């Protein structure tokens, strides 16, 4: 792999901000760890706030990291999203002109699900509840193609660097519009039988293939859980209510009820296997999901161990954004990239 990276969330937003606190000092420290300890030469910066993305990107550039900028305005209409993309592309062009900058701009992430108007449903939950019939019928194909055509044209008007789109494995994309073929590709019970076939199909476009997301959660049986990419084990209503000022002392975020067991070794082993598979497949680069998830904090009581359901390479603790510890997966990624 020529591009060895990790995803860093500056504040994705779906219902609420997934990184409520953003500290430039903590972010700079994290990016330094990503370069020096994980041995990455690239970082994918995701989030909604363009100022946060630009701040993190400048620090990544200063550290010599290639920046894959992934501005994400989720659950809005195509028209509103294209206006946002134009602003994001202007930001990316400003960053591209900085000394030593290497910037790749992603025009969207998994638009079939995260963009309103591709599949039926006003919310992400509605669109992903029972998507298979609509997808098999190809209802997403034409609106997705129209959006990506407009997105590429919009981005090219304002940004003179390379473009990509973080696709879903089932989406058929006109990759001639982009400089990199990119896919969010997780290996678990549903996708494992055809995981490598997807990579083979994408390589036929004769452009560099990038895995823009892959990873594993941290609980026993995550690799055989068909809900791996949806809710996981989190009781999301308790997480959402905990963000409200009047309820955060009354509602404690927790996992869904049941007996759940933390399994850091599973997460580390599966990610290490993924990296070997991707190396063997000859992909240009890959970004592990993800460095940290500040809302999914660790707790010794498994009922409240939100990190158990997280994809992060470090376990975070409540409080300031600089409290985290390396997990087994962190060391597995570091060993492979080294």
CSV table of C-alpha atoms in Angstrom, one decimal:
chain,number,residue,atom,x,y,z
A,1,UNK,CA,0.0,0.0,0.0
A,2,UNK,CA,1.3,3.4,-1.0
A,3,UNK,CA,-1.2,5.3,1.2
A,4,UNK,CA,-1.4,4.0,4.7
A,5,UNK,CA,-4.0,5.9,6.7
A,6,UNK,CA,-6.6,6.2,9.4
A,7,UNK,CA,-9.9,8.0,9.5
A,8,UNK,CA,-10.1,11.0,11.9
A,9,UNK,CA,-13.5,12.3,12.7
A,10,UNK,CA,-13.5,16.1,13.4
A,11,UNK,CA,-17.3,16.1,14.0
A,12,UNK,CA,-19.6,14.1,11.9
A,13,UNK,CA,-23.2,15.1,12.4
A,14,UNK,CA,-26.3,12.8,12.3
A,15,UNK,CA,-28.9,13.8,14.8
A,16,UNK,CA,-26.1,15.3,17.0
A,17,UNK,CA,-22.4,16.0,16.7
A,18,UNK,CA,-20.3,12.9,17.2
A,19,UNK,CA,-17.4,15.1,18.5
A,20,UNK,CA,-19.1,17.7,20.7
A,21,UNK,CA,-15.7,19.2,21.8
A,22,UNK,CA,-13.0,20.1,19.3
A,23,UNK,CA,-9.6,21.0,20.6
A,24,UNK,CA,-6.9,22.0,18.2
A,25,UNK,CA,-4.2,21.1,20.7
A,26,UNK,CA,-5.7,17.6,21.2
A,27,UNK,CA,-6.2,17.2,17.4
A,28,UNK,CA,-2.6,18.1,16.7
A,29,UNK,CA,-1.5,15.7,19.3
A,30,UNK,CA,-3.6,12.9,17.8
A,31,UNK,CA,-2.3,13.6,14.3
A,32,UNK,CA,1.3,13.4,15.6
A,33,UNK,CA,0.5,10.0,17.1
A,34,UNK,CA,-1.1,8.9,13.8
A,35,UNK,CA,2.1,9.8,11.9
A,36,UNK,CA,4.7,8.7,14.5
A,37,UNK,CA,3.2,5.7,16.2
A,38,UNK,CA,0.7,4.3,13.7
A,39,UNK,CA,3.2,5.0,10.9
A,40,UNK,CA,0.6,6.5,8.6
A,41,UNK,CA,1.5,8.8,5.7
A,42,UNK,CA,-2.1,9.8,5.1
A,43,UNK,CA,-5.2,10.8,7.1
A,44,UNK,CA,-8.9,10.9,6.1
A,45,UNK,CA,-10.5,13.9,7.8
A,46,UNK,CA,-14.2,13.6,8.1
A,47,UNK,CA,-16.8,16.0,9.5
A,48,UNK,CA,-19.4,18.7,8.8
A,49,UNK,CA,-17.8,21.9,10.1
A,50,UNK,CA,-15.5,23.3,7.4
A,51,UNK,CA,-13.5,25.4,9.9
A,52,UNK,CA,-12.8,22.3,12.0
A,53,UNK,CA,-11.7,20.4,8.8
A,54,UNK,CA,-9.5,23.2,7.7
A,55,UNK,CA,-7.9,23.5,11.1
A,56,UNK,CA,-7.1,19.8,11.3
A,57,UNK,CA,-5.9,19.7,7.7
A,58,UNK,CA,-3.4,22.5,8.2
A,59,UNK,CA,-1.9,20.6,11.1
A,60,UNK,CA,-1.8,17.4,9.1
A,61,UNK,CA,-0.1,19.2,6.2
A,62,UNK,CA,2.5,20.6,8.7
A,63,UNK,CA,3.2,17.1,9.8
A,64,UNK,CA,3.7,15.9,6.2
A,65,UNK,CA,0.6,13.8,6.0
A,66,UNK,CA,-1.4,13.6,2.8
A,67,UNK,CA,-5.0,14.8,3.6
A,68,UNK,CA,-8.1,13.1,2.2
A,69,UNK,CA,-10.7,15.8,3.0
A,70,UNK,CA,-14.2,14.3,3.5
A,71,UNK,CA,-16.7,17.1,4.2
A,72,UNK,CA,-20.0,15.5,5.0
A,73,UNK,CA,-23.4,17.3,5.1
A,74,UNK,CA,-25.6,14.3,5.9
A,75,UNK,CA,-29.4,13.9,5.5
A,76,UNK,CA,-29.9,17.0,3.2
A,77,UNK,CA,-31.3,17.4,-0.3
A,78,UNK,CA,-29.0,17.2,-3.3
A,79,UNK,CA,-29.4,21.0,-3.9
A,80,UNK,CA,-28.4,21.9,-0.4
A,81,UNK,CA,-25.6,19.4,-0.4
A,82,UNK,CA,-24.2,20.8,-3.7
A,83,UNK,CA,-24.1,24.3,-2.2
A,84,UNK,CA,-22.2,22.9,0.8
A,85,UNK,CA,-19.8,21.0,-1.5
A,86,UNK,CA,-19.0,24.2,-3.4
A,87,UNK,CA,-18.0,25.9,-0.1
A,88,UNK,CA,-16.0,22.8,0.9
A,89,UNK,CA,-14.2,22.7,-2.5
A,90,UNK,CA,-13.2,26.4,-2.1
A,91,UNK,CA,-11.8,25.5,1.4
A,92,UNK,CA,-9.9,22.5,-0.1
A,93,UNK,CA,-8.4,24.7,-2.8
A,94,UNK,CA,-7.2,27.2,-0.2
A,95,UNK,CA,-5.5,24.3,1.6
A,96,UNK,CA,-4.1,22.9,-1.6
A,97,UNK,CA,-2.1,26.1,-2.2
A,98,UNK,CA,-0.3,25.8,1.2
A,99,UNK,CA,3.4,24.8,0.9
A,100,UNK,CA,3.8,21.1,0.9
A,101,UNK,CA,0.1,20.3,0.9
A,102,UNK,CA,-1.2,17.1,-0.7
A,103,UNK,CA,-5.0,17.2,-0.7
A,104,UNK,CA,-7.6,14.8,-2.1
A,105,UNK,CA,-11.2,15.9,-1.9
A,106,UNK,CA,-14.1,13.5,-1.5
A,107,UNK,CA,-17.4,14.8,-2.9
A,108,UNK,CA,-19.6,12.7,-0.6
A,109,UNK,CA,-19.8,9.6,1.5
A,110,UNK,CA,-22.2,6.7,0.8
A,111,UNK,CA,-24.7,9.0,-0.8
A,112,UNK,CA,-27.4,6.3,-1.4
A,113,UNK,CA,-28.0,6.2,2.4
A,114,UNK,CA,-26.7,9.6,3.6
A,115,UNK,CA,-28.2,11.9,1.0
A,116,UNK,CA,-31.9,12.6,1.0
A,117,UNK,CA,-33.7,11.7,-2.2
A,118,UNK,CA,-31.7,8.7,-3.5
A,119,UNK,CA,-33.8,6.1,-1.6
A,120,UNK,CA,-37.3,6.7,-0.1
A,121,UNK,CA,-37.3,8.2,3.4
A,122,UNK,CA,-36.6,11.5,5.0
A,123,UNK,CA,-34.2,10.1,7.6
A,124,UNK,CA,-31.2,7.9,7.6
A,125,UNK,CA,-33.0,5.4,9.8
A,126,UNK,CA,-35.9,5.2,7.3
A,127,UNK,CA,-33.7,4.8,4.3
A,128,UNK,CA,-31.7,2.0,5.9
A,129,UNK,CA,-34.5,0.1,7.6
A,130,UNK,CA,-35.3,-2.2,4.6
A,131,UNK,CA,-33.2,-1.0,1.7
A,132,UNK,CA,-32.6,-4.3,-0.1
A,133,UNK,CA,-35.8,-4.3,-2.3
A,134,UNK,CA,-35.2,-0.8,-3.6
A,135,UNK,CA,-31.6,-1.4,-4.2
A,136,UNK,CA,-32.2,-4.7,-6.1
A,137,UNK,CA,-34.8,-2.8,-8.2
A,138,UNK,CA,-32.1,-0.2,-9.0
A,139,UNK,CA,-34.2,2.7,-7.7
A,140,UNK,CA,-31.0,4.4,-6.5
A,141,UNK,CA,-29.1,4.2,-9.7
A,142,UNK,CA,-30.3,7.2,-11.7
A,143,UNK,CA,-30.6,9.7,-8.8
A,144,UNK,CA,-27.2,8.7,-7.5
A,145,UNK,CA,-25.6,9.1,-11.0
A,146,UNK,CA,-27.2,12.5,-11.4
A,147,UNK,CA,-26.0,13.7,-8.0
A,148,UNK,CA,-22.4,12.4,-8.6
A,149,UNK,CA,-22.3,14.0,-12.0
A,150,UNK,CA,-23.3,17.4,-10.5
A,151,UNK,CA,-21.0,16.9,-7.5
A,152,UNK,CA,-18.0,16.3,-9.6
A,153,UNK,CA,-18.8,19.3,-11.8
A,154,UNK,CA,-19.3,21.5,-8.8
A,155,UNK,CA,-16.1,20.4,-7.1
A,156,UNK,CA,-14.0,20.8,-10.3
A,157,UNK,CA,-15.2,24.4,-10.6
A,158,UNK,CA,-13.6,25.3,-7.3
A,159,UNK,CA,-10.9,22.8,-6.6
A,160,UNK,CA,-7.9,21.9,-8.9
A,161,UNK,CA,-6.7,18.8,-7.1
A,162,UNK,CA,-7.7,15.2,-7.3
A,163,UNK,CA,-11.3,14.1,-6.6
A,164,UNK,CA,-12.9,10.9,-5.3
A,165,UNK,CA,-16.2,9.6,-3.8
A,166,UNK,CA,-16.5,7.2,-0.9
A,167,UNK,CA,-18.9,4.7,-2.4
A,168,UNK,CA,-20.8,1.7,-1.1
A,169,UNK,CA,-19.8,-1.7,-2.5
A,170,UNK,CA,-23.1,-2.1,-4.4
A,171,UNK,CA,-23.1,1.3,-6.0
A,172,UNK,CA,-22.2,1.5,-9.7
A,173,UNK,CA,-20.2,4.7,-10.2
A,174,UNK,CA,-18.9,6.4,-13.3
A,175,UNK,CA,-15.3,6.5,-12.1
A,176,UNK,CA,-14.1,8.4,-15.2
A,177,UNK,CA,-15.3,11.5,-13.4
A,178,UNK,CA,-12.9,10.9,-10.5
A,179,UNK,CA,-9.1,10.4,-10.0
A,180,UNK,CA,-9.4,7.6,-7.5
A,181,UNK,CA,-11.8,4.7,-7.2
A,182,UNK,CA,-12.9,4.6,-3.5
A,183,UNK,CA,-15.1,2.3,-1.5
A,184,UNK,CA,-16.1,2.0,2.2
A,185,UNK,CA,-15.6,-1.8,2.5
A,186,UNK,CA,-16.1,-3.6,5.8
A,187,UNK,CA,-15.5,-7.4,6.0
A,188,UNK,CA,-18.1,-9.2,8.2
A,189,UNK,CA,-20.6,-12.0,7.9
A,190,UNK,CA,-22.7,-10.4,5.2
A,191,UNK,CA,-19.8,-9.1,3.0
A,192,UNK,CA,-17.1,-11.7,3.6
A,193,UNK,CA,-18.1,-14.2,0.9
A,194,UNK,CA,-17.7,-11.6,-1.9
A,195,UNK,CA,-15.3,-9.2,-0.2
A,196,UNK,CA,-12.3,-9.8,-2.6
A,197,UNK,CA,-14.6,-10.0,-5.7
A,198,UNK,CA,-15.6,-6.4,-5.0
A,199,UNK,CA,-11.9,-5.4,-5.0
A,200,UNK,CA,-11.3,-7.3,-8.3
A,201,UNK,CA,-14.3,-5.5,-9.9
A,202,UNK,CA,-13.1,-2.1,-8.8
A,203,UNK,CA,-9.6,-2.7,-10.1
A,204,UNK,CA,-11.0,-3.2,-13.6
A,205,UNK,CA,-11.5,0.6,-13.8
A,206,UNK,CA,-7.7,0.9,-14.2
A,207,UNK,CA,-7.4,3.6,-11.6
A,208,UNK,CA,-5.9,3.5,-8.1
A,209,UNK,CA,-8.3,1.8,-5.7
A,210,UNK,CA,-8.6,3.3,-2.2
A,211,UNK,CA,-10.5,1.7,0.8
A,212,UNK,CA,-11.8,4.8,2.4
A,213,UNK,CA,-13.2,3.0,5.4
A,214,UNK,CA,-12.8,-0.5,6.9
A,215,UNK,CA,-12.6,-1.8,10.5
A,216,UNK,CA,-14.2,-3.9,13.2
A,217,UNK,CA,-16.1,-3.2,16.4
A,218,UNK,CA,-14.8,-4.4,19.8
A,219,UNK,CA,-17.3,-6.9,21.1
A,220,UNK,CA,-17.3,-10.7,20.9
A,221,UNK,CA,-19.2,-11.8,17.8
A,222,UNK,CA,-19.0,-8.5,16.0
A,223,UNK,CA,-17.7,-10.2,12.9
A,224,UNK,CA,-20.8,-12.4,12.7
A,225,UNK,CA,-23.3,-9.6,13.6
A,226,UNK,CA,-25.4,-8.6,10.5
A,227,UNK,CA,-26.0,-5.2,12.3
A,228,UNK,CA,-22.3,-4.4,12.4
A,229,UNK,CA,-22.7,-1.3,10.1
A,230,UNK,CA,-25.9,0.0,11.6
A,231,UNK,CA,-26.7,0.4,15.3
A,232,UNK,CA,-24.2,-2.1,16.7
A,233,UNK,CA,-24.8,-2.5,20.5
A,234,UNK,CA,-25.5,1.2,21.3
A,235,UNK,CA,-28.8,2.4,22.8
A,236,UNK,CA,-28.7,5.5,20.7
A,237,UNK,CA,-31.7,7.2,22.4
A,238,UNK,CA,-29.8,7.3,25.6
A,239,UNK,CA,-26.7,8.7,23.8
A,240,UNK,CA,-28.9,11.4,22.1
A,241,UNK,CA,-30.7,12.3,25.3
A,242,UNK,CA,-27.5,12.6,27.2
A,243,UNK,CA,-26.4,15.4,24.9
A,244,UNK,CA,-29.3,17.6,26.0
A,245,UNK,CA,-28.4,20.1,28.7
A,246,UNK,CA,-31.3,19.4,31.0
A,247,UNK,CA,-31.1,15.6,30.7
A,248,UNK,CA,-27.4,14.9,30.6
A,249,UNK,CA,-27.3,14.3,34.4
A,250,UNK,CA,-30.4,12.1,34.4
A,251,UNK,CA,-29.8,9.9,31.3
A,252,UNK,CA,-26.8,7.6,31.3
A,253,UNK,CA,-25.7,6.4,27.8
A,254,UNK,CA,-25.7,2.6,27.7
A,255,UNK,CA,-25.6,-0.5,25.5
A,256,UNK,CA,-28.8,-2.3,24.5
A,257,UNK,CA,-29.9,-4.8,27.1
A,258,UNK,CA,-28.3,-8.2,27.0
A,259,UNK,CA,-25.0,-9.9,27.8
A,260,UNK,CA,-22.2,-8.3,25.9
A,261,UNK,CA,-18.5,-9.1,26.1
A,262,UNK,CA,-15.6,-6.9,25.2
A,263,UNK,CA,-13.1,-8.4,22.7
A,264,UNK,CA,-10.2,-6.2,21.8
A,265,UNK,CA,-8.3,-9.2,20.4
A,266,UNK,CA,-11.1,-9.9,17.8
A,267,UNK,CA,-10.9,-6.3,16.6
A,268,UNK,CA,-7.1,-6.4,16.3
A,269,UNK,CA,-7.1,-9.8,14.6
A,270,UNK,CA,-9.7,-8.9,12.0
A,271,UNK,CA,-8.1,-5.5,11.1
A,272,UNK,CA,-4.7,-7.2,10.7
A,273,UNK,CA,-6.4,-9.8,8.4
A,274,UNK,CA,-8.0,-7.0,6.5
A,275,UNK,CA,-4.7,-5.3,5.9
A,276,UNK,CA,-3.1,-8.5,4.6
A,277,UNK,CA,-6.1,-9.0,2.3
A,278,UNK,CA,-5.9,-5.5,1.0
A,279,UNK,CA,-2.1,-5.7,0.5
A,280,UNK,CA,-2.6,-8.9,-1.4
A,281,UNK,CA,-5.3,-7.4,-3.6
A,282,UNK,CA,-2.9,-4.6,-4.6
A,283,UNK,CA,-5.0,-1.6,-3.5
A,284,UNK,CA,-3.4,1.8,-3.6
A,285,UNK,CA,-4.3,2.7,-0.1
A,286,UNK,CA,-6.6,2.2,2.9
A,287,UNK,CA,-7.9,4.1,5.8
A,288,UNK,CA,-8.7,2.3,9.0
A,289,UNK,CA,-12.0,3.3,10.8
A,290,UNK,CA,-11.1,5.0,13.0
A,291,UNK,CA,-8.7,6.8,15.4
A,292,UNK,CA,-11.2,7.7,18.2
A,293,UNK,CA,-14.9,8.1,18.9
A,294,UNK,CA,-15.2,10.6,21.8
A,295,UNK,CA,-18.9,9.8,22.5
A,296,UNK,CA,-18.3,6.1,22.8
A,297,UNK,CA,-16.5,6.1,26.1
A,298,UNK,CA,-15.0,3.2,27.9
A,299,UNK,CA,-16.4,1.9,31.2
A,300,UNK,CA,-15.5,-1.2,33.3
A,301,UNK,CA,-19.2,-2.0,33.7
A,302,UNK,CA,-20.1,-3.7,30.4
A,303,UNK,CA,-23.6,-2.1,30.5
A,304,UNK,CA,-22.0,1.3,30.0
A,305,UNK,CA,-19.0,0.3,28.0
A,306,UNK,CA,-19.9,2.2,24.8
A,307,UNK,CA,-16.4,1.7,23.4
A,308,UNK,CA,-17.2,-2.0,23.1
A,309,UNK,CA,-19.5,-1.1,20.2
A,310,UNK,CA,-16.9,1.3,18.7
A,311,UNK,CA,-14.6,1.0,15.7
A,312,UNK,CA,-11.9,3.2,17.3
A,313,UNK,CA,-8.3,2.2,17.8
A,314,UNK,CA,-8.1,3.9,21.2
A,315,UNK,CA,-10.6,3.8,24.1
A,316,UNK,CA,-11.7,7.2,25.2
A,317,UNK,CA,-12.8,8.3,28.7
A,318,UNK,CA,-15.4,10.9,29.8
A,319,UNK,CA,-14.1,14.4,30.2
A,320,UNK,CA,-11.5,16.3,28.2
A,321,UNK,CA,-10.8,15.2,24.6
A,322,UNK,CA,-7.3,14.1,25.4
A,323,UNK,CA,-8.1,11.2,27.6
A,324,UNK,CA,-7.6,7.9,25.7
A,325,UNK,CA,-5.6,4.7,25.8
A,326,UNK,CA,-4.3,2.5,22.9
A,327,UNK,CA,-6.3,-0.7,22.2
A,328,UNK,CA,-4.9,-3.9,20.8
A,329,UNK,CA,-6.1,-2.8,17.3
A,330,UNK,CA,-3.9,0.3,17.6
A,331,UNK,CA,-0.8,-1.9,18.0
A,332,UNK,CA,-1.9,-4.2,15.2
A,333,UNK,CA,-2.2,-1.4,12.7
A,334,UNK,CA,1.1,0.2,13.9
A,335,UNK,CA,2.9,-3.2,13.4
A,336,UNK,CA,1.5,-3.6,9.9
A,337,UNK,CA,2.2,-0.1,8.7
A,338,UNK,CA,5.6,-0.1,10.2
